[in-house]
PDB file of C-alpha atoms and ligand atoms in Angstrom:
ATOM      1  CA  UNK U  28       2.935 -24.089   8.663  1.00  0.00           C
ATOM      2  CA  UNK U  29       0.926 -20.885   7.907  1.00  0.00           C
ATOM      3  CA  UNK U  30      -0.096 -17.964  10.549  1.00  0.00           C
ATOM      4  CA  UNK U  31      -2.449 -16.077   9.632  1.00  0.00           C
ATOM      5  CA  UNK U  32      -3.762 -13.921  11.882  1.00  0.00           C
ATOM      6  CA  UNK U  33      -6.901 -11.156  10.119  1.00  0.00           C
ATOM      7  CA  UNK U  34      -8.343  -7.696  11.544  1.00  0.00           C
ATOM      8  CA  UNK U  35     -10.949  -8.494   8.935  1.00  0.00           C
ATOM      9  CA  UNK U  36     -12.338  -9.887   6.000  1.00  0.00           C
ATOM     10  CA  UNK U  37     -10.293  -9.045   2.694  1.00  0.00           C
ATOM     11  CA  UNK U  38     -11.596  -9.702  -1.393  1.00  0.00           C
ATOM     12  CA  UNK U  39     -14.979  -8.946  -2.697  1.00  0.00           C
ATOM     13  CA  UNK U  40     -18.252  -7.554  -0.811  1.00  0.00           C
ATOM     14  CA  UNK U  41     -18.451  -5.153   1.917  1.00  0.00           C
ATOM     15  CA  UNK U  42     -17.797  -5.468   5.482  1.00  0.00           C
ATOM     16  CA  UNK U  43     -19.590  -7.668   7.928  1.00  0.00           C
ATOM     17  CA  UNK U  44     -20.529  -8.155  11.279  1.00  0.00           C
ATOM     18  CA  UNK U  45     -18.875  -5.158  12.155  1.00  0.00           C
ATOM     19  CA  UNK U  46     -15.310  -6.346  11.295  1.00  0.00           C
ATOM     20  CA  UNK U  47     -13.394  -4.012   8.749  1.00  0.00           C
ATOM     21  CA  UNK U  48     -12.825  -5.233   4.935  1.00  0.00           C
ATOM     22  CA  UNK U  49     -10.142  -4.898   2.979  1.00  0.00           C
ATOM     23  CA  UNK U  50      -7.742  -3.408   5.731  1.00  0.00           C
ATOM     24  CA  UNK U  51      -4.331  -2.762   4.010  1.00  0.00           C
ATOM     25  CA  UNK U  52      -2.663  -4.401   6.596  1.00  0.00           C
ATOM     26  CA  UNK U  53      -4.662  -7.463   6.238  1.00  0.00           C
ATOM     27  CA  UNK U  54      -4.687  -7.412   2.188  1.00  0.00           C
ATOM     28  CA  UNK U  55      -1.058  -7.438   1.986  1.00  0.00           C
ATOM     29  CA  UNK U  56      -1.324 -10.771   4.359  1.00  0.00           C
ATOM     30  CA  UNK U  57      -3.293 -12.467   2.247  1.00  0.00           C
ATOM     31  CA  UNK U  58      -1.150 -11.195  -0.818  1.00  0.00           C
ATOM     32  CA  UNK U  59       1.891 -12.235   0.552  1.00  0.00           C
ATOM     33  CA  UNK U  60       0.732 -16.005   1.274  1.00  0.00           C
ATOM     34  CA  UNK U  61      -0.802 -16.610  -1.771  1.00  0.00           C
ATOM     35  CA  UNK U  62       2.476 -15.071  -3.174  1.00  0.00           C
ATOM     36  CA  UNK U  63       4.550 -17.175  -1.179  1.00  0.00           C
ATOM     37  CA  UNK U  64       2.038 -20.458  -2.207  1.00  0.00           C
ATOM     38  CA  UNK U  65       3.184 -19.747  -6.341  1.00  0.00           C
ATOM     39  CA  UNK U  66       0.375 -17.859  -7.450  1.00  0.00           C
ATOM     40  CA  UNK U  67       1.046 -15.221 -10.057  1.00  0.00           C
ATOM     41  CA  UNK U  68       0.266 -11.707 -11.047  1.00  0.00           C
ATOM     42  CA  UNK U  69      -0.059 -10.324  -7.850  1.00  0.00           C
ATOM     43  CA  UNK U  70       3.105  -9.120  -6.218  1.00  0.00           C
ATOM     44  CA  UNK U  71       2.074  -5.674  -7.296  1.00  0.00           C
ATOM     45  CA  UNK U  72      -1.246  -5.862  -5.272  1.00  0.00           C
ATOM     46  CA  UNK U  73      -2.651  -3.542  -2.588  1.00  0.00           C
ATOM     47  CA  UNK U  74      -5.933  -2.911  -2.794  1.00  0.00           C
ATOM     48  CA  UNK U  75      -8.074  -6.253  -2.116  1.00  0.00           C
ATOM     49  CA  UNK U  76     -10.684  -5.742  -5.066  1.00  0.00           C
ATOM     50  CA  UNK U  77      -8.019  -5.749  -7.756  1.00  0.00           C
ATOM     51  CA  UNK U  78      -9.420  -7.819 -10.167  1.00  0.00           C
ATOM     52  CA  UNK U  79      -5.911 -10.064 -10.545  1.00  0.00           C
ATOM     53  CA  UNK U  80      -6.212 -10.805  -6.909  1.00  0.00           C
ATOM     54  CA  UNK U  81      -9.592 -11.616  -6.524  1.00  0.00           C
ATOM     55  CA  UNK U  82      -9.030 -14.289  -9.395  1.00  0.00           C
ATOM     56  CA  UNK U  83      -5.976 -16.248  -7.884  1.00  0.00           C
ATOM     57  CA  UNK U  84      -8.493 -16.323  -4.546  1.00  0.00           C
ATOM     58  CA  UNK U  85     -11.357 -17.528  -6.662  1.00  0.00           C
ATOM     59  CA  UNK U  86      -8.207 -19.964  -8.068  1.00  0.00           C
ATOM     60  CA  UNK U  87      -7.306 -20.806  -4.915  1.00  0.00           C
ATOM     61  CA  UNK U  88     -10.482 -22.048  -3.654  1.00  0.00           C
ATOM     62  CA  UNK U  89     -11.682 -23.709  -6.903  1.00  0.00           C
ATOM     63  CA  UNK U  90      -8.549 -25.982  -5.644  1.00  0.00           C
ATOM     64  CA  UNK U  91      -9.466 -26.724  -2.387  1.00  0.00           C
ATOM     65  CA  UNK U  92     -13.291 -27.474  -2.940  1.00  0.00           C
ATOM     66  CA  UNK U  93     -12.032 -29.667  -6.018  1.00  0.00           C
ATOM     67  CA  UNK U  94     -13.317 -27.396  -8.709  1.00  0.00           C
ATOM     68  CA  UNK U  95     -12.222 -28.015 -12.193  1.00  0.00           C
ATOM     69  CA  UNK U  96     -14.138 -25.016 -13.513  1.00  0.00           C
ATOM     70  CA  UNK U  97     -12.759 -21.090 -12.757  1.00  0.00           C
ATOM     71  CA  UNK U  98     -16.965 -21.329 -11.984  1.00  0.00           C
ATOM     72  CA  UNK U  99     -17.444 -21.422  -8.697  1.00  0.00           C
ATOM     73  CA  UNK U 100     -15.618 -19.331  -5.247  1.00  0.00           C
ATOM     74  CA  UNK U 101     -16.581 -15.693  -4.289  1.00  0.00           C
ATOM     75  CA  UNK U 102     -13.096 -14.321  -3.963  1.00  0.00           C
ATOM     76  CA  UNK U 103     -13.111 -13.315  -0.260  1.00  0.00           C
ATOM     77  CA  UNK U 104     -11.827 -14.194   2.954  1.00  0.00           C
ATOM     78  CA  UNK U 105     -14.048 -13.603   5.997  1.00  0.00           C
ATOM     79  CA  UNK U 106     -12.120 -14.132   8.929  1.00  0.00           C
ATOM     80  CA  UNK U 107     -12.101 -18.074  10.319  1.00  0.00           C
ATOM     81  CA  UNK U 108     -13.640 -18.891   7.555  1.00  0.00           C
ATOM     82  CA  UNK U 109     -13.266 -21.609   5.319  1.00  0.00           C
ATOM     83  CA  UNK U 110     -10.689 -19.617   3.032  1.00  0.00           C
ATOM     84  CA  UNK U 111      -8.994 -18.234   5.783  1.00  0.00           C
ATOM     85  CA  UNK U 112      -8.585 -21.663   7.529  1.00  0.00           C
ATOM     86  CA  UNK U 113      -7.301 -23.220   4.011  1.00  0.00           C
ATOM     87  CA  UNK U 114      -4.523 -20.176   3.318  1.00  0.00           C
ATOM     88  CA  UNK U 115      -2.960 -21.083   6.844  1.00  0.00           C
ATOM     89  CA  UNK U 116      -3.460 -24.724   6.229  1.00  0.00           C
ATOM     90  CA  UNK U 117      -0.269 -27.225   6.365  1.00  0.00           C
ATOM     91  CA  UNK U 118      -1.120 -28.396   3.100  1.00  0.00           C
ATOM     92  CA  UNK U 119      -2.591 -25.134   1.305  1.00  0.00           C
ATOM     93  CA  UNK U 120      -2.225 -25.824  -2.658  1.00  0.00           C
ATOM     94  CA  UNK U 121      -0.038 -24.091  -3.711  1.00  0.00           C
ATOM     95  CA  UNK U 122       0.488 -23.296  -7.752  1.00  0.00           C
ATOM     96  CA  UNK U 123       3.923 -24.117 -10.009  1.00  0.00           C
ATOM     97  CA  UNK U 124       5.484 -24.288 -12.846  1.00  0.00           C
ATOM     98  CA  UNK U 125       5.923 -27.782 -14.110  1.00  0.00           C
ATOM     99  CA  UNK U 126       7.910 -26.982 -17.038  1.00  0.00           C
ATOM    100  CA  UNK U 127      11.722 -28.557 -16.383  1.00  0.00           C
ATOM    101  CA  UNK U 128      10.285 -30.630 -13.663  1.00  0.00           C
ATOM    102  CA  UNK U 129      10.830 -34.475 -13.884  1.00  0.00           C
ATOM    103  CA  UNK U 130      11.031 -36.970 -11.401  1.00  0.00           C
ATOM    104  CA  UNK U 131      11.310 -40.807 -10.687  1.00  0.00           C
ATOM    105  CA  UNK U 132       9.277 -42.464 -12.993  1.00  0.00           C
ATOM    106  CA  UNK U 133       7.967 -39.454 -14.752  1.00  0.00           C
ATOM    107  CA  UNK U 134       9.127 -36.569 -17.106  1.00  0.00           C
ATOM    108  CA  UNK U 135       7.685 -34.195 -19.261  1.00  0.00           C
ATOM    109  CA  UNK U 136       6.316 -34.818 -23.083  1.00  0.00           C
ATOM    110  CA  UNK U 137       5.243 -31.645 -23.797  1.00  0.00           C
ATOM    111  CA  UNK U 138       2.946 -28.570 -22.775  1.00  0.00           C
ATOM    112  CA  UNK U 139       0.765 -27.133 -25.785  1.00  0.00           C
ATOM    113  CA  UNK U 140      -0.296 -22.827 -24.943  1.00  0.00           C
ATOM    114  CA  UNK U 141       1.584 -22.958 -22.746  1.00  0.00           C
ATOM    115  CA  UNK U 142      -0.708 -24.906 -20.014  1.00  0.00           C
ATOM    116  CA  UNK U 143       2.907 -25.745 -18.317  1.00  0.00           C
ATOM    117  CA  UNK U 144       1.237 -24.506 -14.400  1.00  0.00           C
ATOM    118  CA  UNK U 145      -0.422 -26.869 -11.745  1.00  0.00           C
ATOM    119  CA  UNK U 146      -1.544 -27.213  -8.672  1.00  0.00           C
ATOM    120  CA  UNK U 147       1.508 -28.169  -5.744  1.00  0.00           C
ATOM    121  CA  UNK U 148      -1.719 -31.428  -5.053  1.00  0.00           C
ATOM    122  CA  UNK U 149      -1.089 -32.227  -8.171  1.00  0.00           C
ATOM    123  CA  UNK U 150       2.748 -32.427  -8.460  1.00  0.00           C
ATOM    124  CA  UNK U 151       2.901 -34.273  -5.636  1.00  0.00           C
ATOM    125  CA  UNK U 152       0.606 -36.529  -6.441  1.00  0.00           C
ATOM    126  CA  UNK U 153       2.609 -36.801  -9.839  1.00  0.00           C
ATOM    127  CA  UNK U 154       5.804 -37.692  -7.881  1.00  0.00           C
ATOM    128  CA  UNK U 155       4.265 -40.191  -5.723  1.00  0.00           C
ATOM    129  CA  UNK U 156       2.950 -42.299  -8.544  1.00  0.00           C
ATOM    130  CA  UNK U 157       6.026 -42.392 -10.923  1.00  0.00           C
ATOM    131  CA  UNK U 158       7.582 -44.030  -7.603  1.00  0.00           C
ATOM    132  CA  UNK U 159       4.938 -46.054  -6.994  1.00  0.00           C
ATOM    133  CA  UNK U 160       5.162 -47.020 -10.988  1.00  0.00           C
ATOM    134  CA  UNK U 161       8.789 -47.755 -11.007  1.00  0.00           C
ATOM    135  CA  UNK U 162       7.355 -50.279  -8.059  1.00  0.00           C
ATOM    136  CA  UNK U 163       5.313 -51.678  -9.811  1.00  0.00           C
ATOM    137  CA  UNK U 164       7.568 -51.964 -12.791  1.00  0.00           C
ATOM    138  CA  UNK U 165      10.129 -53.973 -11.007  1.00  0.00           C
ATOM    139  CA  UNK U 166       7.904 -56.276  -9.294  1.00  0.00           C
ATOM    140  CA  UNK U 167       6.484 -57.316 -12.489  1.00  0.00           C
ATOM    141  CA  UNK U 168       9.090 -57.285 -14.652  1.00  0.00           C
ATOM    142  CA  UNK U 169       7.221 -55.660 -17.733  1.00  0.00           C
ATOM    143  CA  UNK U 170      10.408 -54.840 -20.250  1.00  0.00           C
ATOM    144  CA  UNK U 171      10.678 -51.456 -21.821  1.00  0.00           C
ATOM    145  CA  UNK U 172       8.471 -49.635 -19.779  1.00  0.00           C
ATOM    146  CA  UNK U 173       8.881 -45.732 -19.953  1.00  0.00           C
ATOM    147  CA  UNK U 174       8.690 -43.069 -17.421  1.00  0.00           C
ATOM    148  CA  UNK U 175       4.724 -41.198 -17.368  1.00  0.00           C
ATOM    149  CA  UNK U 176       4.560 -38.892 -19.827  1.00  0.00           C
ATOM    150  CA  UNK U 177       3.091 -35.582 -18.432  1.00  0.00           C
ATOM    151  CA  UNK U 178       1.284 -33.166 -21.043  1.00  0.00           C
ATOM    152  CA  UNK U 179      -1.002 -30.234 -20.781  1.00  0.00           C
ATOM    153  CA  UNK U 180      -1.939 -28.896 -16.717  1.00  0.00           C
ATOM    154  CA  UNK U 181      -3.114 -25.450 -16.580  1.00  0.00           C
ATOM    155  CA  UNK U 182      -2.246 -22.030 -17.418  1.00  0.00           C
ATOM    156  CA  UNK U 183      -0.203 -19.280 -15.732  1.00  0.00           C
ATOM    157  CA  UNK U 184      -2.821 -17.452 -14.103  1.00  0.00           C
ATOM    158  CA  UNK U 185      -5.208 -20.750 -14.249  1.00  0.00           C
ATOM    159  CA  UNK U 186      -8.299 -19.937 -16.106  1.00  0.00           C
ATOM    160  CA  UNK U 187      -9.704 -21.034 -19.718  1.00  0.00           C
ATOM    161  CA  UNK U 188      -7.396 -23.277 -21.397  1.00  0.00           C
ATOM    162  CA  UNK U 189      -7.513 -23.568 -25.400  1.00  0.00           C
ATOM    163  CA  UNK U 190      -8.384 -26.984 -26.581  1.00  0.00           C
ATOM    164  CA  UNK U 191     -10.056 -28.423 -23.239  1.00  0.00           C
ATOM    165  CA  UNK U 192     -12.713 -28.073 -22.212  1.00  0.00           C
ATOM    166  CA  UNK U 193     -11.489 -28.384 -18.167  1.00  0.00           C
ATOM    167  CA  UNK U 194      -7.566 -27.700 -17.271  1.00  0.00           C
ATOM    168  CA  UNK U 195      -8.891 -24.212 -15.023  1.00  0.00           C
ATOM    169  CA  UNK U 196      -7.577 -24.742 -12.039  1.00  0.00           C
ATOM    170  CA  UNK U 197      -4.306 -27.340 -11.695  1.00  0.00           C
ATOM    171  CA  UNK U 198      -6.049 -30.078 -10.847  1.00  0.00           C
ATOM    172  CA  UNK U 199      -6.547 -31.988 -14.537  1.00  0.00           C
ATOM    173  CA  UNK U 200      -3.447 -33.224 -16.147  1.00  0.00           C
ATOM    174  CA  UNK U 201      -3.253 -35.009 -19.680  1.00  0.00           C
ATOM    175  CA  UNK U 202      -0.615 -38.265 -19.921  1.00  0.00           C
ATOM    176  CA  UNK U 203       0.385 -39.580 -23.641  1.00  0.00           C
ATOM    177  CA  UNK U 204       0.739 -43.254 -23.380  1.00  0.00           C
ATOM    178  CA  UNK U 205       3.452 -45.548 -23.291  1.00  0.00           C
ATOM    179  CA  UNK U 206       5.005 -47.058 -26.488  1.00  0.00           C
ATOM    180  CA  UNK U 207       6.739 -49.749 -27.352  1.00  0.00           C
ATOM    181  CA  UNK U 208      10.462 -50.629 -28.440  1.00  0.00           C
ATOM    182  CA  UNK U 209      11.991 -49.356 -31.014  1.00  0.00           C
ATOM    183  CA  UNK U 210       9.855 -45.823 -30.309  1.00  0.00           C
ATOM    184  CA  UNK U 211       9.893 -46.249 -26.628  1.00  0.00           C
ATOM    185  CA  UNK U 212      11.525 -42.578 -25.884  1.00  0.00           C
ATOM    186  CA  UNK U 213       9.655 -41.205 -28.579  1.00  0.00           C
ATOM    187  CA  UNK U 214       7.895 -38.827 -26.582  1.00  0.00           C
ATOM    188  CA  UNK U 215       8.938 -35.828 -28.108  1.00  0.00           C
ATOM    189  CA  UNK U 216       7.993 -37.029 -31.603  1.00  0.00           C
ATOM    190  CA  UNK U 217       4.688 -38.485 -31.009  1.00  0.00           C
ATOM    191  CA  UNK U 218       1.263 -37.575 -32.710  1.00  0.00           C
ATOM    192  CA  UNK U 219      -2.088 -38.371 -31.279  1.00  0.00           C
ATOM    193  CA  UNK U 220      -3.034 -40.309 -34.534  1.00  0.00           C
ATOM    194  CA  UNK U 221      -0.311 -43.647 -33.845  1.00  0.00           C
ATOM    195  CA  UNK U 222      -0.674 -44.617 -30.768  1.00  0.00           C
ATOM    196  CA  UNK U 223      -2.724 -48.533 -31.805  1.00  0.00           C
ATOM    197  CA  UNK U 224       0.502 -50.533 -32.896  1.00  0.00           C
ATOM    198  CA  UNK U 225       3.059 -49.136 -30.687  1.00  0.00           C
ATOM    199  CA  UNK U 226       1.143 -49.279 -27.661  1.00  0.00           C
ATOM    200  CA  UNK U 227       2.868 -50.485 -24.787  1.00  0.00           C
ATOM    201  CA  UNK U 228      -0.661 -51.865 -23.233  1.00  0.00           C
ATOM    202  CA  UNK U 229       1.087 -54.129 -20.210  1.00  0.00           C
ATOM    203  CA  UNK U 230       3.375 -50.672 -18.900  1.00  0.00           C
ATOM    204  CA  UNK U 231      -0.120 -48.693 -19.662  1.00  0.00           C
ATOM    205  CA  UNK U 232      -1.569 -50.981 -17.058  1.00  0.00           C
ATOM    206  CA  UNK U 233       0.808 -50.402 -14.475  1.00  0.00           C
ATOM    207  CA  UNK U 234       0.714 -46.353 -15.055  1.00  0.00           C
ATOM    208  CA  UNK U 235      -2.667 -46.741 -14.240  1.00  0.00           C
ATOM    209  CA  UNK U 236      -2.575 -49.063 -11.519  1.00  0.00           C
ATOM    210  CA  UNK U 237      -0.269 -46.251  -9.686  1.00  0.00           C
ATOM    211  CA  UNK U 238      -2.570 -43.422 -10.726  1.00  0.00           C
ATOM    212  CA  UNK U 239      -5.048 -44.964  -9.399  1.00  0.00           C
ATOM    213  CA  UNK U 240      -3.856 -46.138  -5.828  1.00  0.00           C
ATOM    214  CA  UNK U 241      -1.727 -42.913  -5.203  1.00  0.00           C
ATOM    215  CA  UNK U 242      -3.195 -39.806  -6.809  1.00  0.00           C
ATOM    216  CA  UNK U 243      -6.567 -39.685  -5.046  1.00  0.00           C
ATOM    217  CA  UNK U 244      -8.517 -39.334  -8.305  1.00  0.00           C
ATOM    218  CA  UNK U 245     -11.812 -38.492  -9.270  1.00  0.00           C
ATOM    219  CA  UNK U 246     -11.838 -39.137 -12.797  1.00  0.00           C
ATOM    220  CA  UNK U 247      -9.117 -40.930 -15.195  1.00  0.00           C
ATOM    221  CA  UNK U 248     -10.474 -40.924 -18.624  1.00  0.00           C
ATOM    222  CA  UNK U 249      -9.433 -43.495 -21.324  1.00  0.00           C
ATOM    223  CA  UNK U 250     -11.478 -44.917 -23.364  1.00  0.00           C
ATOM    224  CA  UNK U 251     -10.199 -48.852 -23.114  1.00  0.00           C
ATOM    225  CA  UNK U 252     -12.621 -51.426 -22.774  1.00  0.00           C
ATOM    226  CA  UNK U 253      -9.851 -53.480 -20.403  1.00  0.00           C
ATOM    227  CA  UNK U 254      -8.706 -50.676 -18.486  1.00  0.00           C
ATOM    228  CA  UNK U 255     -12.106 -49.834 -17.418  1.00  0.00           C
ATOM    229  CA  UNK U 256     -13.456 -53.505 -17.076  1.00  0.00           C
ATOM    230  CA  UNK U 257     -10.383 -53.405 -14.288  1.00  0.00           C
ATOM    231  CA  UNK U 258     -11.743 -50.378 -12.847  1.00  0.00           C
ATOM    232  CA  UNK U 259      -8.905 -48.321 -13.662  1.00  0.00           C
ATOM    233  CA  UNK U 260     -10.733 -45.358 -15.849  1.00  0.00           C
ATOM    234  CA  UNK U 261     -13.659 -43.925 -16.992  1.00  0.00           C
ATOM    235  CA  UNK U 262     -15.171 -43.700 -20.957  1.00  0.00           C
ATOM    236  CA  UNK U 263     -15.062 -39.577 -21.753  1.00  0.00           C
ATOM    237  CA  UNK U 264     -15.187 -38.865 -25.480  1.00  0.00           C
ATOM    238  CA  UNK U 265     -11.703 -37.310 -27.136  1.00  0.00           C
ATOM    239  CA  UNK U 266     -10.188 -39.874 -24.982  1.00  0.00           C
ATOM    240  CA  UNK U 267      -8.831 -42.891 -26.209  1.00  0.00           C
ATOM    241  CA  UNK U 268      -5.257 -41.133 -27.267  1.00  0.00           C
ATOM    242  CA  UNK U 269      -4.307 -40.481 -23.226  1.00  0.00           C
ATOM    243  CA  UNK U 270      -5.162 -40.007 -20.121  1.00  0.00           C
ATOM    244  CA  UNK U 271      -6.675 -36.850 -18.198  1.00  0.00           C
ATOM    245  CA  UNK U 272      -6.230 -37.403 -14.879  1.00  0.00           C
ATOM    246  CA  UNK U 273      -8.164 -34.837 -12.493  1.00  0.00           C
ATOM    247  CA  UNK U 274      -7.966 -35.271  -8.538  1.00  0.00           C
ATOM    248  CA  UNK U 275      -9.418 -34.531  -5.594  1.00  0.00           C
ATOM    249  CA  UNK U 276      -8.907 -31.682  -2.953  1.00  0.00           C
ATOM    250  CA  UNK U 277      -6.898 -33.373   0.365  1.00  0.00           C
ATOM    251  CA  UNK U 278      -8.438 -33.020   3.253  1.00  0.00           C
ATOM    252  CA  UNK U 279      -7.221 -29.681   4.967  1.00  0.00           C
ATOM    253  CA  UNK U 280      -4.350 -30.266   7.847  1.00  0.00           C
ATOM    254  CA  UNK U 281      -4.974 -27.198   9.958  1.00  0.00           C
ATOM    255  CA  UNK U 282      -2.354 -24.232  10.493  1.00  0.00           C
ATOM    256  CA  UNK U 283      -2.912 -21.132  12.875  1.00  0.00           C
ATOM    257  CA  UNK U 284      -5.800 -18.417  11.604  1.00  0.00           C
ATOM    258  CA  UNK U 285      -6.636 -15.874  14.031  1.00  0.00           C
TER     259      UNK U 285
HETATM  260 ZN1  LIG O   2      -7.242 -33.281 -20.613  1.00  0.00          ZN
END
């Protein structure tokens, strides 16, 4: 758990309600816990309208309200205020790099420009459904079925991302689908263009099934006419070659701000 305890407010604007803005003191508080959350670029920061800092906050609370745009937040923290209560939070997102990372029942296929960065939500939403997968997996009894493939998250420093048109702010993540024996580990090789014949649709069905029950979701697009007659995604054009997951913000377990 977080304590943060403010003099004042600290990002854009001016001072209000009397309370100083931008102390250095307080600043380097708000620095150091966003530091300490993953966030990158600002280790060198002291002065709170430095434009690298006042995008991770805008960052920061495009992930807590949900956003999937950089389009939204105002960069500041006024003191008890919603920012401030979410930066001591228990469960504050936090932002890393999922390059390396694998886990039960998932593992990395690739990360194009480099959008290798996530949300913390996200990863650990990640973990929990490759378990609940593998679950799944042996209760069934579908053969062959491969771990979740993991592709494009976010940037670095969150932000635009080439070739999508979301992917700002950690909280979108693009799958490749599962594939059938003999290409089954394949994931390295694969190309969007050959998924139809190799498509391992009965392990697809289970990937989703765990998506959807663990990862809090808003949206999983894939364009499959069974998949969403089950409820399990949404039509989204550019679609039908994997799935982009994108979830919701948790609801914020409360830490000490003062
Ligand atoms: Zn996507």
């Amino acid at each position: 758990m977080a304590i943060l305890r403010l003099k004042g407010s600290v990002g854009s604007g001016s001072a209000k309600k009397g309370l100083p803005h931008n102390e250095p003191e307080d600043v380097t508080k708000v620095r150091n816990r966003l530091v300490e959350l993953g966030f990158q670029g600002i280790d060198h920061v002291t002065d709170g309208k430095d434009k690298e800092f006042l995008h991770v906050l805008q960052l920061f609370q495009c992930i807590t309200k949900g956003k999937h745009k950089l389009d939204w937040g105002d960069s500041r923290v006024d003191v008890h205020g919603t920012t401030h209560k979410w930066l001591a939070a228990q469960n504050a997102p936090g932002w890393v790099h999922l390059e390396g990372k694998s886990g039960i029942g998932w593992q990395i296929a690739e990360f194009d420009h480099g959008n290798s960065w996530g949300s913390t939500w996200m990863l650990q939403r990640v973990q929990l459904a490759g378990l609940y997968y593998r679950a799944l997996v042996a209760v069934s009894g579908v053969a062959d079925a491969p771990s979740m493939w993991i592709r494009d998250c976010a940037k670095k420093r969150g932000g635009k991302t080439r070739g999508h048109g979301s992917h700002q702010t950690g909280i979108d993540l693009d799958m490749r689908l599962p594939l059938l024996p003999p290409d089954t580990n394949k994931y390295d090789q694969l190309k969007g263009h050959d998924y139809d014949a190799r498509f391992h649709r009965a392990a697809a069905l289970l990937q989703c099934e765990a998506i959807k029950t663990t990862m809090n979701t808003r949206f999983v697009f894939f364009n499959d006419k069974e998949f969403k007659g089950k409820g399990l995604t949404t039509n989204q054009k550019n679609h039908s070659e994997h799935y982009h997951i994108r979830i919701r913000a948790e609801e914020r377990v409360e830490g000490v701000y003062m």
